Coordinates of C-alpha atoms in Angstrom, one line a residue:
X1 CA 28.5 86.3 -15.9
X2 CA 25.3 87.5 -17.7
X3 CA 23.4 87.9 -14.2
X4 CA 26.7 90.0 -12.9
X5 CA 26.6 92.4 -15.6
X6 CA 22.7 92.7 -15.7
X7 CA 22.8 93.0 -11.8
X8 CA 25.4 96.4 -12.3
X9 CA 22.6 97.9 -14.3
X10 CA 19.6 96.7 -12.8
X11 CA 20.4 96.9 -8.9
X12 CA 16.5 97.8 -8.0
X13 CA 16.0 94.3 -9.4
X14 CA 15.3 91.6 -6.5
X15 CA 17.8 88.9 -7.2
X16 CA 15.2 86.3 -6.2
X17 CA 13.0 87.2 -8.6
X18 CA 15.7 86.8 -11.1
X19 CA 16.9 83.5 -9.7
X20 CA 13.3 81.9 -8.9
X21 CA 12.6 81.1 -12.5
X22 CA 15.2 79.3 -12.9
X23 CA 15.1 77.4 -9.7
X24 CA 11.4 76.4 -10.6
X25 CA 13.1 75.3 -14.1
X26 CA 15.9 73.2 -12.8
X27 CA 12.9 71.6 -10.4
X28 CA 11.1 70.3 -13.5
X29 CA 14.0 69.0 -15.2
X30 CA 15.1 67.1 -11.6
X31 CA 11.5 65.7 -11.4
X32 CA 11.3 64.2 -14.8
X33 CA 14.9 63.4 -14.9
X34 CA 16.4 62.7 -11.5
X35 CA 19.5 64.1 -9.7
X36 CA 21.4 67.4 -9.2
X37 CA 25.1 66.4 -10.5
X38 CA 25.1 68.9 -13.1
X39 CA 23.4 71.9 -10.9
X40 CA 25.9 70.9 -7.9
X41 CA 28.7 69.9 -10.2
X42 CA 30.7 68.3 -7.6
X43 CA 30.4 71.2 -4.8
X44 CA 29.3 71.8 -1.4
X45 CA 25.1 71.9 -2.2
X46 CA 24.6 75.7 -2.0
X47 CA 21.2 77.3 -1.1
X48 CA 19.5 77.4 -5.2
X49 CA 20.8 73.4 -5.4
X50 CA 19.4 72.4 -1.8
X51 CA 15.9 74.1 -2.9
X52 CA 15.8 72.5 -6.2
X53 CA 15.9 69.2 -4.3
X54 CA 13.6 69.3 -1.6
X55 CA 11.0 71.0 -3.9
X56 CA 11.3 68.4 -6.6
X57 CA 11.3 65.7 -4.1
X58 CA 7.9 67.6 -2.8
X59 CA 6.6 67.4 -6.1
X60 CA 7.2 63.9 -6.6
X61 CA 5.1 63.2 -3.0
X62 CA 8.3 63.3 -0.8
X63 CA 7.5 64.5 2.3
X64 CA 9.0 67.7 3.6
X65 CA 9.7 68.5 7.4
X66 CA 10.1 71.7 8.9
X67 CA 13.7 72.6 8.3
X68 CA 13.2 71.6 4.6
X69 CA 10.5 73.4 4.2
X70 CA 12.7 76.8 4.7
X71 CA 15.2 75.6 2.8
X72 CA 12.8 74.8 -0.5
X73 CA 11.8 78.5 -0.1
X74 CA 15.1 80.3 0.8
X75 CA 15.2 81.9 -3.1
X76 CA 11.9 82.7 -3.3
X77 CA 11.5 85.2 -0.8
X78 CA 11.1 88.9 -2.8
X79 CA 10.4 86.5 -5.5
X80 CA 7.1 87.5 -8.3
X81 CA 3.9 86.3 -6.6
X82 CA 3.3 84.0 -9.4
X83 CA 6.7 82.3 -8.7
X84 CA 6.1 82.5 -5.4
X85 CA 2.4 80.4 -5.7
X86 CA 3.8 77.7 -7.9
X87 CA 6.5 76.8 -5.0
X88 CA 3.7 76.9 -2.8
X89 CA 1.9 75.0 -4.7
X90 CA 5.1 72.1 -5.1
X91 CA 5.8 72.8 -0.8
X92 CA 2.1 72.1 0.2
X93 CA 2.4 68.9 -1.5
X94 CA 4.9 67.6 0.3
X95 CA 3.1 68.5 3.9
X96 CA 0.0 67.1 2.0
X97 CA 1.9 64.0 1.8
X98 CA 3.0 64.1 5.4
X99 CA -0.7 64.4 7.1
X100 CA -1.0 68.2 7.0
X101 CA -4.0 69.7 5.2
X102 CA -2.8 71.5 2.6
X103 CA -4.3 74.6 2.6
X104 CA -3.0 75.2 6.3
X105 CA 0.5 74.2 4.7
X106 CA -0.1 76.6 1.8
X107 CA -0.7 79.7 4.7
X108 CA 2.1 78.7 6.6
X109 CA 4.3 78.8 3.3
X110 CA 2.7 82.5 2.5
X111 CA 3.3 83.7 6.1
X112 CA 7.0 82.6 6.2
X113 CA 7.4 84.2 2.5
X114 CA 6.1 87.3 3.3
X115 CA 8.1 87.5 6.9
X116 CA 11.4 87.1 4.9
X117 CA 14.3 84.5 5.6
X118 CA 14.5 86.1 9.5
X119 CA 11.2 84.6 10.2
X120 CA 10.9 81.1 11.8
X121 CA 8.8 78.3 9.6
X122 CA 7.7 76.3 12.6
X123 CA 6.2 79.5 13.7
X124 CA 4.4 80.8 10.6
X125 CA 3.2 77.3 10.8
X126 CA 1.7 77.6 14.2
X127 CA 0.3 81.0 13.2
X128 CA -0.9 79.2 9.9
X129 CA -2.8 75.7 12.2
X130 CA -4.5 78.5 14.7
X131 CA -5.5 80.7 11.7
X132 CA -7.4 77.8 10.0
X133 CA -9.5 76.6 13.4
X134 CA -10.0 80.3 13.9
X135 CA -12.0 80.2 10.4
X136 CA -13.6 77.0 11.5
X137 CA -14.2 76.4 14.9
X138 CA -16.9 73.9 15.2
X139 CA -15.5 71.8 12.4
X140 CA -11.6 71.8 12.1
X141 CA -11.3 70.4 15.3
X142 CA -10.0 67.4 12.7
X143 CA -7.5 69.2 10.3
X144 CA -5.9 71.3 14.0
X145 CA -5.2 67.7 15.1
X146 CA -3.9 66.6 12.2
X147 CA -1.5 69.7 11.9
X148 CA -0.8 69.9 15.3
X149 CA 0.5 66.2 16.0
X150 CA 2.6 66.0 12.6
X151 CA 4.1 69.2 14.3
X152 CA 5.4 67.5 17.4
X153 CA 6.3 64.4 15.5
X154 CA 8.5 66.0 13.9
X155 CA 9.9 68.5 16.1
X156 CA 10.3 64.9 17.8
X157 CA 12.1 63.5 15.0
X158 CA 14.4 66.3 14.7
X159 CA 15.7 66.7 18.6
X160 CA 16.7 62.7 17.8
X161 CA 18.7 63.4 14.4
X162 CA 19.6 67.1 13.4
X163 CA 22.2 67.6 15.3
X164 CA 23.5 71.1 14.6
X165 CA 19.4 71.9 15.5
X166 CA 19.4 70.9 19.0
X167 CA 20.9 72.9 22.0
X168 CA 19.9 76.1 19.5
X169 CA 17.2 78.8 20.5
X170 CA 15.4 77.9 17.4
X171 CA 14.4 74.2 18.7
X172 CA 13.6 75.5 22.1
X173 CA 11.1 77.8 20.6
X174 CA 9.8 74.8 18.6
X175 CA 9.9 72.2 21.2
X176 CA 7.7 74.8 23.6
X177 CA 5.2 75.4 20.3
X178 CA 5.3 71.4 20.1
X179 CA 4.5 71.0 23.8
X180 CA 1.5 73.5 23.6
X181 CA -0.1 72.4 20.3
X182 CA 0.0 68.9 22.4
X183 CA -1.6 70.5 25.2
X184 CA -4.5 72.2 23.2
X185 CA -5.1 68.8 21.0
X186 CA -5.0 66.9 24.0
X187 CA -7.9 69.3 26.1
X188 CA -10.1 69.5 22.6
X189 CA -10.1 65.8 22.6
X190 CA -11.6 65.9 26.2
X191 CA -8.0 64.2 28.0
X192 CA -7.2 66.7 30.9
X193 CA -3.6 67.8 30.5
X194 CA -1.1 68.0 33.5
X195 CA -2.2 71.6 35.3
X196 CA 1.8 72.2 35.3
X197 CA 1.6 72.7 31.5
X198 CA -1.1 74.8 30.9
X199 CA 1.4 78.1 31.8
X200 CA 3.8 77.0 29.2
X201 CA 1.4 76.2 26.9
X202 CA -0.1 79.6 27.1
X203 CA 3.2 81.2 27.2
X204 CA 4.0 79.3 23.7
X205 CA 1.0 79.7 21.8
X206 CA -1.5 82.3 23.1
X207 CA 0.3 84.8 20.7
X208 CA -1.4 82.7 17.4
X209 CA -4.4 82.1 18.8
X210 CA -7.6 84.0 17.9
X211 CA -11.1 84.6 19.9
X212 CA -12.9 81.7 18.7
X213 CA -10.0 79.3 19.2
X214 CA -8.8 80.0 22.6
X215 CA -12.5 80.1 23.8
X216 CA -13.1 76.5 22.2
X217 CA -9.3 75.9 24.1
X218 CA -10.8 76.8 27.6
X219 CA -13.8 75.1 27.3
X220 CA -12.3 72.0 26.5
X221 CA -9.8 72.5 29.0
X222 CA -12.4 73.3 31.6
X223 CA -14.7 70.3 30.5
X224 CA -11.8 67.5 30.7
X225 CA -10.1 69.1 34.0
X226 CA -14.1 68.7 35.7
X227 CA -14.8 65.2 34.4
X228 CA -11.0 64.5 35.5
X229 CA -11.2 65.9 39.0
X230 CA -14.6 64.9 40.9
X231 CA -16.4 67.9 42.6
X232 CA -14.3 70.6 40.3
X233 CA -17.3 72.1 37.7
X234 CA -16.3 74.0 34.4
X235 CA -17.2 77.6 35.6
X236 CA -14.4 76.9 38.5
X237 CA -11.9 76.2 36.4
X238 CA -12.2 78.4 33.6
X239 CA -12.0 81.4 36.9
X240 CA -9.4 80.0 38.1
X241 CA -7.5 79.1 35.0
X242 CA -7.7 83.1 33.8
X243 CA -6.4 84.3 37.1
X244 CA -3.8 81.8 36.3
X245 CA -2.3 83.1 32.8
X246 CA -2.9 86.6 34.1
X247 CA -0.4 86.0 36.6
X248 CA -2.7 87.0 39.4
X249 CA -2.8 83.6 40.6
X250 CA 0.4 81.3 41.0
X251 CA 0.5 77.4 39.8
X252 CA 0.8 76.7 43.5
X253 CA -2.5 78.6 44.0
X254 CA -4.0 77.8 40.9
X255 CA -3.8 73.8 42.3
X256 CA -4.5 74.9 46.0
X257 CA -7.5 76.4 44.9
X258 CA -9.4 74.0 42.9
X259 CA -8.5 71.1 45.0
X260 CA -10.2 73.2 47.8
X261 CA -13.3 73.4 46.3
X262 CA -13.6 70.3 44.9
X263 CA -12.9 68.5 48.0
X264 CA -15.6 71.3 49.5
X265 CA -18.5 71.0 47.2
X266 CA -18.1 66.9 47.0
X267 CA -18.5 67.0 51.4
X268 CA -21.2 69.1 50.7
X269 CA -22.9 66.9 48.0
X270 CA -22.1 63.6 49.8
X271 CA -23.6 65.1 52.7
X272 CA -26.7 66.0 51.4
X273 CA -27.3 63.1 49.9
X274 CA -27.0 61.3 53.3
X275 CA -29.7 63.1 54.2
X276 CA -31.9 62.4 51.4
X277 CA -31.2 58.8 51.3
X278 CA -31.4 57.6 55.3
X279 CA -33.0 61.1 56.5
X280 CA -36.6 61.2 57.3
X281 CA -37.1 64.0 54.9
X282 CA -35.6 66.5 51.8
X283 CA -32.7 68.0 53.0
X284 CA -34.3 72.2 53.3
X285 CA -33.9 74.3 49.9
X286 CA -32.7 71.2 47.9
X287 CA -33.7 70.0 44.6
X288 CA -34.6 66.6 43.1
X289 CA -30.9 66.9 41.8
X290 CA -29.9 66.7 44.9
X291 CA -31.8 63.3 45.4
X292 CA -29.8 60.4 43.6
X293 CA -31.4 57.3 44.9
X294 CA -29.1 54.8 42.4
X295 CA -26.2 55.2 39.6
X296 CA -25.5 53.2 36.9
X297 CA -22.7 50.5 36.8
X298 CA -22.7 49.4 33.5
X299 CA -26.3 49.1 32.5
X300 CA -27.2 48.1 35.7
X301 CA -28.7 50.6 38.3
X302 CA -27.0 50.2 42.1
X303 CA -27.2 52.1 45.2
X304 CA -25.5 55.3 44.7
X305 CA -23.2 55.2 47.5
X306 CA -22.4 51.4 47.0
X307 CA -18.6 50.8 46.0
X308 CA -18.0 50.0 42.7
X309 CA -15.8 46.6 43.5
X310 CA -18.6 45.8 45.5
X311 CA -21.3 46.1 42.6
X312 CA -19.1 44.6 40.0
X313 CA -18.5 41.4 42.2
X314 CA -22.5 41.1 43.0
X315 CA -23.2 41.2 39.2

């Protein structure tokens, strides 16, 4: 009643800032105490109660997941900054708990306050796990993993038990971010992903990517794809991949295309080193690269165009 009638002469007031105190309150007493019977009093859990309880079960190093995270946050958008930093503060624990670094947890809690209750927290977390490589490039290869594959274990988790989430536009959006953070991780950790998914991928996440990130992307990509795929080299790829997200260049071509010219540059490498092996001379206008008299299988050096089965049963 005393909120009603300050509310009638205070309209220009944000309700949340009124209200977030007071959740932050009932969030301390619930932590040292335990339970929300009197808050919920024997009611259907309404949005202030459901906060109070994933935030003081983030405080007490309960893990949160991606629908509770909105939920813990719901009353503090429009909420005073400093309100706004302590739940934060209480949120980020809980991903800190889970295997995300916090201060990519701690963005991704900012961006979604700042975007309001229409915005999506999966995809201010995305935003937030792109934003924090961006910054470090060389170095958070680590901390993007680490984000990135708590994301699609529990987007994962959720497809298998929320049911009022699945079938909704909301988990599509999250099950395409989950497919392309796998993609990324996957290429960054030099494992060539299926050529099918790169369009999807880039369709789901190019948008929070920055410079230095999706050039660290391609050059994975383009590193893994040519150690996957014999005769295909890096600078191939990496053409033919941008012609591909550009849409100048189907997936039908993209594949047509660089299994063409890996099949043509290894006929023309094999054959040249024919000819340096049995010829009577250096194949004209080649290099000493071109001129590999023995590999190694194991730490052994063998012919180089002995079969492997047979070197392995010699040895």
């Amino acid at each position: 009643q005393r909120l009603s009638e300050f509310r009638l002469t205070n309209a220009e007031v944000p309700l949340n800032s009124l209200l977030a105190p007071l959740v932050l309150q009932a969030c301390e007493i619930c932590t040292k105490e335990g339970g929300l019977a009197d808050l919920v009093d024997g009611k259907k859990e309404g949005d202030l109660a459901r906060s109070v309880r994933y935030l003081s079960q983030a405080s007490k190093s309960q893990a949160l997941s991606l629908i509770s995270a909105e939920w813990a946050l719901v009353p503090f958008v429009g909420a005073k900054e400093s309100d706004q930093g302590e739940a934060i503060k209480l949120a980020s624990n809980g991903f800190r708990i889970a295997g995300v670094p916090e201060d990519t947890a701690a963005m991704a809690c900012r961006l979604w306050l700042e975007s309001g209750v229409s915005g999506d927290f999966p995809e201010s977390l995305v935003k937030a796990i792109f934003s924090r490589f961006e910054q470090n490039v060389e170095e958070g290869v680590e901390d993007f993993t680490a984000a990135s594959e708590w994301f699609m274990k529990d987007e994962l988790s959720l497809k298998q038990g929320a049911l009022d989430w699945v079938g909704t536009s909301k988990q599509k959006k999250v099950q395409e971010a989950s497919e392309g953070l796998g993609t990324v991780v996957r290429a960054l950790k030099g494992e060539a992903p299926q050529m099918q998914k790169v369009v999807s991928c880039h369709q789901a996440i190019a948008w929070a990517m920055g410079p230095k990130g999706m050039e660290a992307y391609k050059a994975s990509l383009a590193d893994s794809w040519a150690d996957a795929v014999p005769g295909l080299s890096p600078s191939t790829t990496l053409l033919y991949y941008s012609e591909l997200v550009e849409g100048q260049m189907t997936e039908y071509e993209f594949q047509e295309a660089t299994l063409r010219d890996s099949i043509q540059e290894l006929e023309f490498a094999y054959k040249k080193r024919a000819q340096a092996t049995f010829g009577n001379k250096r194949p004209d206008g080649m290099d000493g690269s071109y001129l590999p008299a023995w590999r190694l299988e194991g730490n052994r050096k063998v012919p180089w165009f002995t079969p492997k089965a047979v070197a392995q049963e010699a040895f």
